[in-house]
Amino acid sequence: MQNKKVITFVVPCYNSADYMDNCIKSLVDLNSIDDDIEIIIVDDGSQEDNTLKKAQAWKKKFPAIVKVIHQENGGHGAAVNIGLKSAKGLYFNVVDSDDYLDKQGTAPVMEYIRKQARTATDISPATDMIIANYVYNKATKNKLVPMKYTKFLPQNREFTWDDIKKFKMTYYLSMHSIIYRTQILQDINFELPKHTFYVDSIYSCEPLLYVKS
C-alpha cells in the first residue's frame, strides 16, 4: 500500500507562541526527502499572542508538509477533531504545543511507520495502533520521568489483545503514547467533546473497541 503521507501530526495551539516553535521544529526534523509527513497546526482561537502568525510562518517555510487551520476557540478536543478530519497520513498522532518528539528516540517509530506504509496491503493491513514509551517532564520540579510499558506489552513486533499482560492500576495508556491508524478514527467518526478538559482518556480508550493489532 502506498500513502504519500505516512503520518499526520496534529498540534493543537492556544496562545502557544512562547513555546510552539520547539514543538514544530521537532516534528519538521522527522521529515524525509520525500516530504512524507504532515503537520497540521490548529490555532484554536488564540487571542493573547501571535500564535497564528507563527503557525503561518512555519507553513510558508515548509509548504509541502505544514498546514494551518484557524478556528474559533473550542478547546483541545475541538482542535484534535478538526485536525483528524483534515488528516491525510496513514497514521495519526496528537502532539501538544508544549511537547516535542526527540528525533533519536522517535527514529525506530518512524522507521516502523514508513515500513508499514510500504508493505501493508488490503489482505495484510497496517498495524492499527502503535504504542511508544515517553518521558514526562515535570518542569516545576526539573525532573524527567520515563513512562514505560515494557512490563506489560511485547516489544518491537505486532501483537494482539491476547499478548497483553495485566496493567497495574498506576499505569494507563496516554494520548502522548498512542499512534492510531488514521482510517480507524475516521471510519468511526471519532470526535472529542468541545470545551472539555482532560479528553485524553476518551482518546485513549474509545477507539480501542476497533483496534485489532
GROMACS .gro file of C-alpha atoms in nm:
model
  213
    1MET     CA    1   0.000   0.000   0.000
    2GLN     CA    2   0.132   0.341  -0.094
    3ASN     CA    3   0.042   0.652   0.102
    4LYS     CA    4   0.208   0.984   0.032
    5LYS     CA    5   0.190   1.094   0.393
    6VAL     CA    6   0.292   0.823   0.637
    7ILE     CA    7   0.175   1.015   0.943
    8THR     CA    8  -0.020   1.324   1.037
    9PHE     CA    9   0.092   1.515   1.345
   10VAL     CA   10  -0.179   1.745   1.481
   11VAL     CA   11  -0.057   2.029   1.703
   12PRO     CA   12  -0.339   2.199   1.898
   13CYS     CA   13  -0.233   2.556   1.985
   14TYR     CA   14  -0.391   2.812   2.212
   15ASN     CA   15  -0.181   3.117   2.300
   16SER     CA   16   0.123   2.897   2.242
   17ALA     CA   17   0.363   3.144   2.079
   18ASP     CA   18   0.620   3.127   2.360
   19TYR     CA   19   0.694   2.756   2.314
   20MET     CA   20   0.530   2.617   1.998
   21ASP     CA   21   0.841   2.663   1.780
   22ASN     CA   22   1.029   2.397   1.975
   23CYS     CA   23   0.745   2.151   1.921
   24ILE     CA   24   0.703   2.217   1.550
   25LYS     CA   25   1.076   2.211   1.479
   26SER     CA   26   1.099   1.867   1.641
   27LEU     CA   27   0.829   1.743   1.402
   28VAL     CA   28   0.984   1.903   1.095
   29ASP     CA   29   1.308   1.724   1.184
   30LEU     CA   30   1.129   1.390   1.137
   31ASN     CA   31   1.052   1.463   0.772
   32SER     CA   32   1.211   1.269   0.486
   33ILE     CA   33   1.343   1.386   0.150
   34ASP     CA   34   1.008   1.273   0.009
   35ASP     CA   35   0.813   1.508   0.241
   36ASP     CA   36   0.624   1.208   0.373
   37ILE     CA   37   0.488   1.362   0.694
   38GLU     CA   38   0.202   1.605   0.750
   39ILE     CA   39   0.195   1.862   1.030
   40ILE     CA   40  -0.141   2.027   1.097
   41ILE     CA   41  -0.113   2.326   1.330
   42VAL     CA   42  -0.454   2.416   1.470
   43ASP     CA   43  -0.486   2.766   1.613
   44ASP     CA   44  -0.780   2.727   1.849
   45GLY     CA   45  -0.887   3.090   1.865
   46SER     CA   46  -0.570   3.231   2.021
   47GLN     CA   47  -0.612   3.595   2.121
   48GLU     CA   48  -0.332   3.699   2.353
   49ASP     CA   49  -0.029   3.641   2.129
   50ASN     CA   50   0.085   3.577   1.772
   51THR     CA   51   0.025   3.202   1.764
   52LEU     CA   52  -0.145   3.220   1.425
   53LYS     CA   53   0.132   3.437   1.280
   54LYS     CA   54   0.396   3.186   1.394
   55ALA     CA   55   0.195   2.896   1.253
   56GLN     CA   56   0.168   3.071   0.917
   57ALA     CA   57   0.544   3.134   0.918
   58TRP     CA   58   0.605   2.760   0.954
   59LYS     CA   59   0.363   2.692   0.668
   60LYS     CA   60   0.543   2.944   0.448
   61LYS     CA   61   0.879   2.785   0.526
   62PHE     CA   62   0.763   2.424   0.479
   63PRO     CA   63   0.457   2.437   0.250
   64ALA     CA   64   0.487   2.072   0.146
   65ILE     CA   65   0.437   1.937   0.497
   66VAL     CA   66   0.277   2.208   0.713
   67LYS     CA   67  -0.091   2.300   0.710
   68VAL     CA   68  -0.251   2.567   0.930
   69ILE     CA   69  -0.612   2.570   1.046
   70HIS     CA   70  -0.762   2.863   1.236
   71GLN     CA   71  -1.091   2.819   1.419
   72GLU     CA   72  -1.295   2.979   1.694
   73ASN     CA   73  -1.198   2.857   2.038
   74GLY     CA   74  -1.343   2.513   2.102
   75GLY     CA   75  -1.092   2.362   2.340
   76HIS     CA   76  -0.829   2.092   2.298
   77GLY     CA   77  -1.081   1.833   2.180
   78ALA     CA   78  -1.215   2.060   1.905
   79ALA     CA   79  -0.861   2.120   1.780
   80VAL     CA   80  -0.797   1.745   1.760
   81ASN     CA   81  -1.131   1.695   1.582
   82ILE     CA   82  -1.062   1.941   1.301
   83GLY     CA   83  -0.712   1.802   1.261
   84LEU     CA   84  -0.846   1.447   1.228
   85LYS     CA   85  -1.100   1.550   0.965
   86SER     CA   86  -0.818   1.701   0.757
   87ALA     CA   87  -0.560   1.428   0.815
   88LYS     CA   88  -0.410   1.257   0.508
   89GLY     CA   89  -0.145   1.044   0.678
   90LEU     CA   90  -0.161   0.668   0.718
   91TYR     CA   91  -0.115   0.722   1.093
   92PHE     CA   92  -0.237   0.993   1.330
   93ASN     CA   93  -0.067   1.141   1.634
   94VAL     CA   94  -0.151   1.435   1.862
   95VAL     CA   95   0.147   1.637   1.985
   96ASP     CA   96   0.059   1.922   2.218
   97SER     CA   97   0.232   2.252   2.151
   98ASP     CA   98   0.427   2.236   2.478
   99ASP     CA   99   0.562   1.889   2.396
  100TYR     CA  100   0.820   1.770   2.143
  101LEU     CA  101   0.943   1.449   1.982
  102ASP     CA  102   1.309   1.362   2.024
  103LYS     CA  103   1.449   1.272   1.682
  104GLN     CA  104   1.674   0.989   1.802
  105GLY     CA  105   1.412   0.844   2.035
  106THR     CA  106   1.141   0.862   1.770
  107ALA     CA  107   1.355   0.714   1.492
  108PRO     CA  108   1.250   0.349   1.548
  109VAL     CA  109   0.884   0.452   1.544
  110MET     CA  110   0.922   0.645   1.220
  111GLU     CA  111   1.112   0.355   1.065
  112TYR     CA  112   0.828   0.118   1.156
  113ILE     CA  113   0.562   0.356   1.025
  114ARG     CA  114   0.742   0.401   0.694
  115LYS     CA  115   0.780   0.025   0.660
  116GLN     CA  116   0.407  -0.018   0.722
  117ALA     CA  117   0.330   0.239   0.452
  118ARG     CA  118   0.547   0.048   0.205
  119THR     CA  119   0.435  -0.305   0.277
  120ALA     CA  120   0.075  -0.302   0.404
  121THR     CA  121  -0.198  -0.436   0.175
  122ASP     CA  122  -0.574  -0.491   0.194
  123ILE     CA  123  -0.505  -0.853   0.285
  124SER     CA  124  -0.236  -0.763   0.538
  125PRO     CA  125  -0.325  -0.412   0.660
  126ALA     CA  126  -0.105  -0.178   0.858
  127THR     CA  127  -0.097  -0.219   1.235
  128ASP     CA  128  -0.399  -0.045   1.389
  129MET     CA  129  -0.225   0.110   1.689
  130ILE     CA  130   0.136   0.183   1.780
  131ILE     CA  131   0.230   0.242   2.143
  132ALA     CA  132   0.554   0.410   2.247
  133ASN     CA  133   0.720   0.492   2.573
  134TYR     CA  134   0.753   0.862   2.651
  135VAL     CA  135   0.910   1.097   2.904
  136TYR     CA  136   0.706   1.317   3.134
  137ASN     CA  137   0.885   1.643   3.205
  138LYS     CA  138   0.790   1.772   3.549
  139ALA     CA  139   0.903   2.125   3.475
  140THR     CA  140   0.822   2.263   3.819
  141LYS     CA  141   1.049   2.002   3.977
  142ASN     CA  142   1.309   1.999   3.698
  143LYS     CA  143   1.263   1.624   3.673
  144LEU     CA  144   1.224   1.382   3.383
  145VAL     CA  145   1.010   1.073   3.448
  146PRO     CA  146   1.018   0.793   3.185
  147MET     CA  147   0.681   0.626   3.125
  148LYS     CA  148   0.746   0.271   3.006
  149TYR     CA  149   0.508  -0.008   2.901
  150THR     CA  150   0.772  -0.277   2.861
  151LYS     CA  151   0.644  -0.485   3.156
  152PHE     CA  152   0.301  -0.525   3.003
  153LEU     CA  153   0.338  -0.513   2.625
  154PRO     CA  154   0.553  -0.708   2.376
  155GLN     CA  155   0.827  -0.500   2.217
  156ASN     CA  156   0.928  -0.436   1.857
  157ARG     CA  157   0.662  -0.656   1.697
  158GLU     CA  158   0.296  -0.658   1.611
  159PHE     CA  159   0.074  -0.823   1.872
  160THR     CA  160  -0.292  -0.870   1.962
  161TRP     CA  161  -0.504  -0.849   2.275
  162ASP     CA  162  -0.407  -1.199   2.383
  163ASP     CA  163  -0.042  -1.095   2.415
  164ILE     CA  164  -0.104  -0.814   2.666
  165LYS     CA  165  -0.031  -0.861   3.035
  166LYS     CA  166  -0.248  -0.707   3.304
  167PHE     CA  167  -0.170  -0.341   3.365
  168LYS     CA  168  -0.111  -0.219   3.719
  169MET     CA  169  -0.357   0.039   3.848
  170THR     CA  170  -0.097   0.315   3.825
  171TYR     CA  171  -0.034   0.251   3.454
  172TYR     CA  172  -0.255   0.364   3.168
  173LEU     CA  173  -0.230   0.448   2.801
  174SER     CA  174  -0.177   0.817   2.740
  175MET     CA  175  -0.268   1.026   2.437
  176HIS     CA  176   0.103   1.104   2.406
  177SER     CA  177   0.196   0.737   2.378
  178ILE     CA  178  -0.059   0.639   2.112
  179ILE     CA  179  -0.040   0.649   1.734
  180TYR     CA  180  -0.359   0.528   1.566
  181ARG     CA  181  -0.407   0.422   1.207
  182THR     CA  182  -0.596   0.725   1.080
  183GLN     CA  183  -0.863   0.530   0.894
  184ILE     CA  184  -0.984   0.366   1.214
  185LEU     CA  185  -1.061   0.702   1.374
  186GLN     CA  186  -1.218   0.842   1.059
  187ASP     CA  187  -1.430   0.533   0.992
  188ILE     CA  188  -1.593   0.552   1.336
  189ASN     CA  189  -1.636   0.931   1.307
  190PHE     CA  190  -1.439   0.968   1.626
  191GLU     CA  191  -1.496   1.303   1.795
  192LEU     CA  192  -1.390   1.455   2.125
  193PRO     CA  193  -1.617   1.688   2.325
  194LYS     CA  194  -1.562   2.063   2.289
  195HIS     CA  195  -1.472   2.297   2.576
  196THR     CA  196  -1.380   2.000   2.793
  197PHE     CA  197  -1.065   1.940   2.996
  198TYR     CA  198  -0.880   1.607   3.014
  199VAL     CA  199  -1.015   1.442   2.700
  200ASP     CA  200  -0.708   1.218   2.696
  201SER     CA  201  -0.888   0.917   2.846
  202ILE     CA  202  -1.161   0.928   2.580
  203TYR     CA  203  -0.898   0.939   2.307
  204SER     CA  204  -0.705   0.654   2.467
  205CYS     CA  205  -0.999   0.421   2.533
  206GLU     CA  206  -1.292   0.470   2.294
  207PRO     CA  207  -1.112   0.369   1.971
  208LEU     CA  208  -0.974   0.055   2.137
  209LEU     CA  209  -1.300  -0.123   2.055
  210TYR     CA  210  -1.194  -0.113   1.690
  211VAL     CA  211  -0.825  -0.191   1.732
  212LYS     CA  212  -0.725  -0.547   1.638
  213SER     CA  213  -0.347  -0.519   1.623
   0.00000   0.00000   0.00000
